């Protein structure tokens, strides 16, 4: 006894119909079998692109990890900037951090930022970078 099947009627474009005809020209394959397998494959993949299905979870995880790394780097850079600003303020050679001391500290900090920008633009690194360490001072 054959399994119970439900009849469906649908229309195909002429080019697609020709492709279906070629696929079902083998005596052991019917148009119904080809269409059934195609529909089943589509439903199993829920219409998703095979690459999305294969790599989607990995890409999502990498994107999430990259977001965490970006956040951590921003925190580290902000911490470093605040530490340098504090350090420059303390070493401005005046006993009390007054307006003049803060102005000197700001000027030194601005010069430090310019120096870092020049080193990054030139590709030089102070710690174990491309030039083997020992950047400009």
XYZ file of N, CA, C and O in Angstrom:
548
model
N 0.831 -1.174 0.000
C 0.000 0.000 0.000
C 0.886 1.251 0.000
O 1.822 1.354 0.777
N 0.568 2.170 -0.880
C 1.327 3.412 -0.982
C 0.962 4.338 0.176
O -0.191 4.362 0.607
N 1.968 5.110 0.646
C 1.639 6.070 1.702
C 0.668 7.125 1.174
O 0.669 7.463 0.005
N -0.137 7.649 2.072
C -1.115 8.665 1.710
C -0.396 9.953 1.318
O 0.455 10.451 2.038
N -0.754 10.478 0.155
C -0.161 11.732 -0.320
C -1.279 12.687 -0.697
O -2.379 12.269 -1.066
N -0.956 13.981 -0.601
C -1.940 15.020 -0.922
C -1.539 15.663 -2.241
O -0.361 16.014 -2.444
N -2.509 15.837 -3.097
C -2.253 16.441 -4.407
C -2.182 17.960 -4.270
O -2.999 18.582 -3.616
N -1.185 18.562 -4.940
C -1.021 20.019 -4.981
C -0.901 20.440 -6.434
O -0.333 19.732 -7.251
N -1.427 21.598 -6.703
C -1.276 22.157 -8.040
C -0.614 23.520 -7.903
O -0.998 24.329 -7.052
N 0.379 23.756 -8.759
C 1.076 25.034 -8.735
C 1.618 25.322 -10.125
O 1.686 24.429 -10.973
N 1.986 26.547 -10.344
C 2.487 26.983 -11.654
C 3.982 27.275 -11.545
O 4.449 27.825 -10.541
N 4.718 26.935 -12.603
C 6.153 27.207 -12.666
C 6.460 28.026 -13.909
O 5.772 27.896 -14.932
N 7.497 28.801 -13.818
C 7.977 29.521 -14.998
C 8.482 28.489 -16.006
O 8.934 27.395 -15.618
N 8.455 28.801 -17.303
C 8.889 27.824 -18.323
C 10.318 27.303 -18.111
O 10.567 26.110 -18.260
N 11.244 28.199 -17.726
C 12.636 27.772 -17.533
C 12.741 26.773 -16.377
O 13.452 25.770 -16.459
N 12.031 27.059 -15.293
C 12.055 26.172 -14.135
C 11.378 24.845 -14.460
O 11.838 23.776 -14.042
N 10.336 24.904 -15.244
C 9.637 23.691 -15.653
C 10.561 22.805 -16.488
O 10.563 21.575 -16.338
N 11.343 23.408 -17.368
C 12.306 22.644 -18.181
C 13.359 21.985 -17.298
O 13.731 20.823 -17.520
N 13.827 22.699 -16.299
C 14.812 22.123 -15.387
C 14.219 20.940 -14.629
O 14.874 19.915 -14.448
N 12.991 21.089 -14.186
C 12.314 19.994 -13.494
C 12.159 18.784 -14.418
O 12.363 17.640 -14.018
N 11.817 19.045 -15.673
C 11.668 17.974 -16.659
C 12.986 17.221 -16.843
O 13.015 15.985 -16.861
N 14.092 17.952 -16.932
C 15.407 17.313 -17.101
C 15.776 16.481 -15.881
O 16.355 15.402 -15.997
N 15.467 17.003 -14.673
C 15.790 16.262 -13.458
C 14.987 14.978 -13.334
O 15.453 13.994 -12.750
N 13.790 14.973 -13.870
C 12.917 13.810 -13.706
C 12.930 12.887 -14.920
O 12.086 11.987 -15.016
N 13.858 13.063 -15.841
C 13.893 12.213 -17.031
C 14.369 10.795 -16.715
O 14.107 9.859 -17.465
N 15.047 10.609 -15.600
C 15.475 9.283 -15.163
C 14.236 8.481 -14.762
O 13.404 8.969 -14.008
N 14.115 7.242 -15.234
C 12.905 6.455 -14.922
C 12.684 6.225 -13.428
O 11.553 6.035 -12.996
N 13.735 6.268 -12.637
C 13.566 6.029 -11.199
C 13.193 7.292 -10.431
O 12.983 7.251 -9.226
N 13.132 8.432 -11.112
C 12.821 9.708 -10.458
C 11.580 10.314 -11.083
O 11.437 10.346 -12.298
N 10.696 10.813 -10.225
C 9.491 11.468 -10.724
C 9.539 12.952 -10.397
O 10.298 13.386 -9.520
N 8.722 13.716 -11.106
C 8.638 15.150 -10.815
C 8.173 15.364 -9.384
O 8.685 16.236 -8.678
N 7.236 14.556 -8.937
C 6.732 14.688 -7.564
C 7.853 14.471 -6.547
O 7.950 15.197 -5.556
N 8.706 13.495 -6.808
C 9.805 13.212 -5.880
C 10.799 14.376 -5.848
O 11.274 14.776 -4.776
N 11.112 14.919 -7.029
C 12.054 16.044 -7.093
C 11.488 17.246 -6.355
O 12.160 17.878 -5.536
N 10.235 17.576 -6.618
C 9.592 18.724 -5.971
C 9.481 18.487 -4.468
O 9.746 19.391 -3.660
N 9.124 17.274 -4.065
C 8.995 16.972 -2.639
C 10.327 17.150 -1.923
O 10.385 17.733 -0.833
N 11.421 16.662 -2.536
C 12.749 16.814 -1.922
C 13.152 18.289 -1.853
O 13.729 18.738 -0.866
N 12.851 19.046 -2.891
C 13.191 20.471 -2.905
C 12.419 21.233 -1.827
O 12.982 22.071 -1.112
N 11.139 20.942 -1.694
C 10.320 21.604 -0.670
C 10.807 21.212 0.723
O 10.923 22.057 1.617
N 11.110 19.937 0.911
C 11.599 19.468 2.208
C 12.914 20.160 2.577
O 13.092 20.619 3.703
N 13.834 20.252 1.610
C 15.105 20.920 1.865
C 14.883 22.392 2.211
O 15.514 22.932 3.125
N 13.973 23.040 1.507
C 13.678 24.444 1.776
C 13.116 24.618 3.185
O 13.529 25.514 3.926
N 12.188 23.754 3.564
C 11.570 23.859 4.892
C 12.588 23.571 5.987
O 12.624 24.259 7.010
N 13.438 22.571 5.792
C 14.451 22.258 6.794
C 15.401 23.427 7.014
O 15.837 23.689 8.119
N 15.718 24.110 5.944
C 16.602 25.266 6.067
C 15.829 26.535 6.396
O 16.416 27.586 6.575
N 14.496 26.430 6.429
C 13.602 27.559 6.698
C 13.908 28.729 5.765
O 13.853 29.889 6.152
N 14.281 28.409 4.551
C 14.514 29.453 3.569
C 15.806 30.207 3.780
O 16.072 31.194 3.109
N 16.650 29.753 4.708
C 17.901 30.469 4.971
C 18.950 30.089 3.948
O 18.953 28.990 3.395
N 19.860 30.980 3.757
C 21.004 30.704 2.914
C 21.870 29.659 3.612
O 22.068 29.703 4.813
N 22.380 28.708 2.863
C 23.180 27.635 3.458
C 24.397 28.179 4.201
O 24.762 27.685 5.268
N 25.025 29.221 3.673
C 26.182 29.810 4.356
C 25.782 30.465 5.678
O 26.499 30.363 6.670
N 24.627 31.120 5.687
C 24.142 31.707 6.930
C 23.910 30.628 7.975
O 24.247 30.798 9.142
N 23.336 29.531 7.533
C 23.058 28.438 8.454
C 24.362 27.834 8.972
O 24.477 27.501 10.143
N 25.343 27.714 8.106
C 26.596 27.083 8.470
C 27.452 27.976 9.363
O 28.053 27.498 10.322
N 27.533 29.258 9.022
C 28.464 30.160 9.706
C 27.795 31.231 10.553
O 28.474 32.007 11.213
N 26.490 31.308 10.545
C 25.772 32.367 11.256
C 26.085 32.410 12.736
O 26.372 33.474 13.293
N 26.044 31.269 13.413
C 26.301 31.239 14.851
C 27.733 31.658 15.157
O 27.979 32.386 16.114
N 28.662 31.205 14.332
C 30.063 31.584 14.537
C 30.255 33.089 14.359
O 30.938 33.735 15.152
N 29.650 33.623 13.307
C 29.778 35.065 13.062
C 29.123 35.876 14.175
O 29.658 36.911 14.581
N 27.984 35.415 14.671
C 27.339 36.105 15.790
C 28.241 36.097 17.016
O 28.391 37.107 17.695
N 28.845 34.938 17.299
C 29.736 34.836 18.460
C 30.961 35.736 18.278
O 31.366 36.438 19.202
N 31.537 35.743 17.061
C 32.697 36.600 16.806
C 32.334 38.080 16.928
O 33.115 38.872 17.471
N 31.160 38.447 16.445
C 30.722 39.845 16.565
C 30.541 40.241 18.025
O 30.943 41.326 18.437
N 29.957 39.343 18.798
C 29.766 39.609 20.227
C 31.119 39.715 20.933
O 31.354 40.641 21.707
N 32.044 38.798 20.607
C 33.380 38.845 21.208
C 34.116 40.113 20.808
O 34.802 40.728 21.634
N 33.981 40.515 19.553
C 34.625 41.741 19.093
C 34.074 42.952 19.838
O 34.816 43.867 20.195
N 32.779 42.960 20.103
C 32.186 44.048 20.890
C 32.776 44.109 22.289
O 33.053 45.193 22.805
N 32.986 42.938 22.902
C 33.583 42.894 24.241
C 35.025 43.389 24.199
O 35.450 44.152 25.076
N 35.776 42.977 23.191
C 37.167 43.420 23.053
C 37.216 44.927 22.845
O 38.021 45.627 23.460
N 36.346 45.443 21.987
C 36.312 46.889 21.721
C 36.018 47.662 23.018
O 36.665 48.651 23.327
N 35.032 47.171 23.788
C 34.700 47.819 25.057
C 35.894 47.787 26.013
O 36.226 48.790 26.627
N 36.565 46.627 26.102
C 37.715 46.505 26.996
C 38.853 47.430 26.575
O 39.477 48.074 27.416
N 39.107 47.515 25.279
C 40.176 48.388 24.787
C 39.845 49.846 25.081
O 40.725 50.621 25.500
N 38.600 50.231 24.898
C 38.213 51.609 25.205
C 38.411 51.919 26.682
O 38.876 53.001 27.037
N 38.077 50.958 27.548
C 38.284 51.163 28.986
C 39.774 51.276 29.315
O 40.183 52.131 30.105
N 40.577 50.417 28.708
C 42.018 50.465 28.960
C 42.601 51.772 28.471
O 43.400 52.406 29.173
N 42.202 52.208 27.283
C 42.726 53.471 26.757
C 42.301 54.658 27.622
O 43.090 55.573 27.865
N 41.061 54.645 28.063
C 40.596 55.731 28.930
C 41.359 55.721 30.246
O 41.771 56.776 30.756
N 41.577 54.530 30.800
C 42.339 54.420 32.046
C 43.764 54.931 31.855
O 44.293 55.655 32.699
N 44.377 54.540 30.763
C 45.737 54.995 30.474
C 45.781 56.509 30.313
O 46.671 57.178 30.852
N 44.810 57.055 29.601
C 44.780 58.507 29.401
C 44.621 59.240 30.736
O 45.310 60.230 30.993
N 43.734 58.739 31.592
C 43.551 59.377 32.897
C 44.801 59.235 33.762
O 45.194 60.180 34.466
N 45.437 58.071 33.711
C 46.669 57.877 34.472
C 47.754 58.828 33.994
O 48.452 59.455 34.801
N 47.904 58.967 32.699
C 48.929 59.863 32.158
C 48.616 61.305 32.536
O 49.505 62.063 32.954
N 47.367 61.705 32.427
C 46.984 63.066 32.809
C 47.298 63.309 34.291
O 47.861 64.333 34.658
N 46.957 62.357 35.138
C 47.236 62.463 36.572
C 48.739 62.534 36.819
O 49.226 63.370 37.586
N 49.477 61.678 36.139
C 50.929 61.641 36.309
C 51.568 62.955 35.865
O 52.444 63.501 36.549
N 51.130 63.479 34.745
C 51.686 64.742 34.257
C 51.332 65.878 35.210
O 52.153 66.767 35.464
N 50.127 65.857 35.758
C 49.727 66.886 36.720
C 50.612 66.841 37.962
O 51.050 67.876 38.470
N 50.888 65.640 38.446
C 51.726 65.508 39.641
C 53.163 65.957 39.404
O 53.818 66.465 40.309
N 53.626 65.797 38.202
C 55.025 66.125 37.896
C 55.162 67.468 37.188
O 56.128 67.686 36.459
N 54.256 68.378 37.433
C 54.320 69.695 36.801
C 55.224 70.647 37.588
O 55.306 71.822 37.264
N 55.884 70.165 38.638
C 56.873 70.909 39.421
C 56.297 72.105 40.161
O 56.956 73.116 40.316
N 55.078 71.998 40.579
C 54.502 72.989 41.479
C 53.846 72.240 42.622
O 53.288 71.161 42.427
N 53.909 72.783 43.820
C 53.421 72.039 44.968
C 51.908 71.773 44.974
O 51.472 70.729 45.390
N 51.087 72.719 44.530
C 49.637 72.553 44.578
C 49.092 72.624 43.153
O 49.435 73.526 42.399
N 48.232 71.674 42.755
C 47.679 71.742 41.407
C 46.680 72.893 41.261
O 45.487 72.720 41.448
N 47.177 74.053 40.945
C 46.317 75.223 40.729
C 46.053 75.387 39.232
O 46.352 74.505 38.445
N 45.484 76.522 38.845
C 45.147 76.762 37.434
C 46.378 76.699 36.547
O 46.335 76.129 35.461
N 47.495 77.269 37.005
C 48.718 77.254 36.197
C 49.228 75.826 36.031
O 49.664 75.423 34.939
N 49.169 75.050 37.112
C 49.606 73.657 37.058
C 48.719 72.869 36.100
O 49.215 72.062 35.307
N 47.420 73.109 36.174
C 46.505 72.410 35.282
C 46.756 72.782 33.817
O 46.667 71.932 32.929
N 47.097 74.047 33.574
C 47.401 74.482 32.210
C 48.667 73.790 31.700
O 48.720 73.331 30.552
N 49.689 73.702 32.562
C 50.934 73.017 32.185
C 50.639 71.539 31.920
O 51.113 70.954 30.941
N 49.847 70.929 32.802
C 49.505 69.520 32.641
C 48.737 69.289 31.341
O 49.006 68.317 30.622
N 47.798 70.175 31.027
C 47.027 70.034 29.787
C 47.931 70.149 28.572
O 47.798 69.385 27.612
N 48.870 71.081 28.620
C 49.810 71.257 27.507
C 50.670 70.003 27.326
O 50.864 69.524 26.218
N 51.154 69.452 28.434
C 51.962 68.233 28.363
C 51.132 67.058 27.851
O 51.615 66.230 27.070
N 49.891 66.970 28.306
C 49.014 65.890 27.849
C 48.769 66.009 26.348
O 48.825 65.012 25.625
N 48.508 67.227 25.866
C 48.288 67.435 24.438
C 49.517 67.029 23.628
O 49.406 66.402 22.571
N 50.708 67.368 24.127
C 51.954 66.974 23.450
C 52.106 65.452 23.450
O 52.548 64.861 22.464
N 51.731 64.825 24.574
C 51.792 63.363 24.654
C 50.870 62.735 23.610
O 51.259 61.812 22.894
N 49.628 63.244 23.502
C 48.670 62.710 22.530
C 49.204 62.887 21.110
O 49.098 61.981 20.268
N 49.810 64.027 20.823
C 50.397 64.254 19.498
C 51.503 63.248 19.216
O 51.599 62.707 18.112
N 52.354 62.988 20.223
C 53.452 62.033 20.057
C 52.908 60.627 19.785
O 53.395 59.920 18.909
N 51.887 60.226 20.525
C 51.283 58.906 20.307
C 50.714 58.835 18.888
O 50.912 57.844 18.180
N 50.036 59.887 18.468
C 49.479 59.925 17.119
C 50.558 59.800 16.050
O 50.390 59.081 15.068
N 51.687 60.498 16.255
C 52.795 60.407 15.289
C 53.358 58.985 15.241
O 53.646 58.458 14.177
N 53.516 58.368 16.403
C 54.073 57.009 16.435
C 53.134 56.000 15.792
O 53.579 55.118 15.059
N 51.856 56.135 16.042
C 50.899 55.208 15.431
C 50.878 55.409 13.921
O 50.883 54.444 13.155
N 50.885 56.669 13.480
C 50.865 56.949 12.047
C 52.120 56.430 11.351
O 52.058 55.969 10.207
N 53.248 56.467 12.045
C 54.499 56.015 11.435
C 54.676 54.503 11.537
O 55.571 53.938 10.929
N 53.838 53.841 12.327
C 53.942 52.395 12.488
C 54.898 51.983 13.588
O 55.098 50.805 13.829
N 55.500 52.934 14.276
C 56.434 52.614 15.358
C 55.652 52.292 16.627
O 54.635 52.887 16.911
N 56.167 51.346 17.388
C 55.548 50.964 18.656
C 56.604 50.981 19.747
O 57.742 50.582 19.527
N 56.214 51.394 20.928
C 57.138 51.454 22.051
C 57.383 50.086 22.669
O 58.456 49.808 23.172
N 56.371 49.215 22.643
C 56.494 47.904 23.278
C 56.373 46.793 22.254
O 55.285 46.477 21.806
N 57.488 46.205 21.880
C 57.489 45.013 21.049
C 56.750 45.149 19.745
O 56.121 44.207 19.295
N 56.826 46.286 19.102
C 56.105 46.494 17.855
C 56.920 46.105 16.645
O 57.842 45.299 16.718
N 56.591 46.706 15.513
C 57.222 46.365 14.245
C 58.711 46.668 14.207
O 59.470 46.018 13.509
N 59.141 47.696 14.965
C 60.546 48.063 14.894
C 61.376 47.449 16.004
O 62.490 47.864 16.236
N 60.845 46.457 16.706
C 61.598 45.777 17.741
C 61.650 46.532 19.045
O 62.488 46.264 19.886
N 60.795 47.507 19.246
C 60.746 48.260 20.496
C 61.550 49.532 20.397
O 62.239 49.812 19.421
N 61.492 50.315 21.456
C 62.282 51.546 21.513
C 61.787 52.639 20.599
O 62.519 53.084 19.729
N 60.549 53.045 20.745
C 60.012 54.115 19.910
C 60.591 55.459 20.284
O 61.398 55.608 21.196
N 60.221 56.515 19.556
C 60.721 57.865 19.804
C 60.302 58.337 21.192
O 59.246 58.012 21.686
N 61.130 59.113 21.829
C 60.821 59.689 23.125
C 60.876 61.187 23.063
O 61.505 61.804 22.338
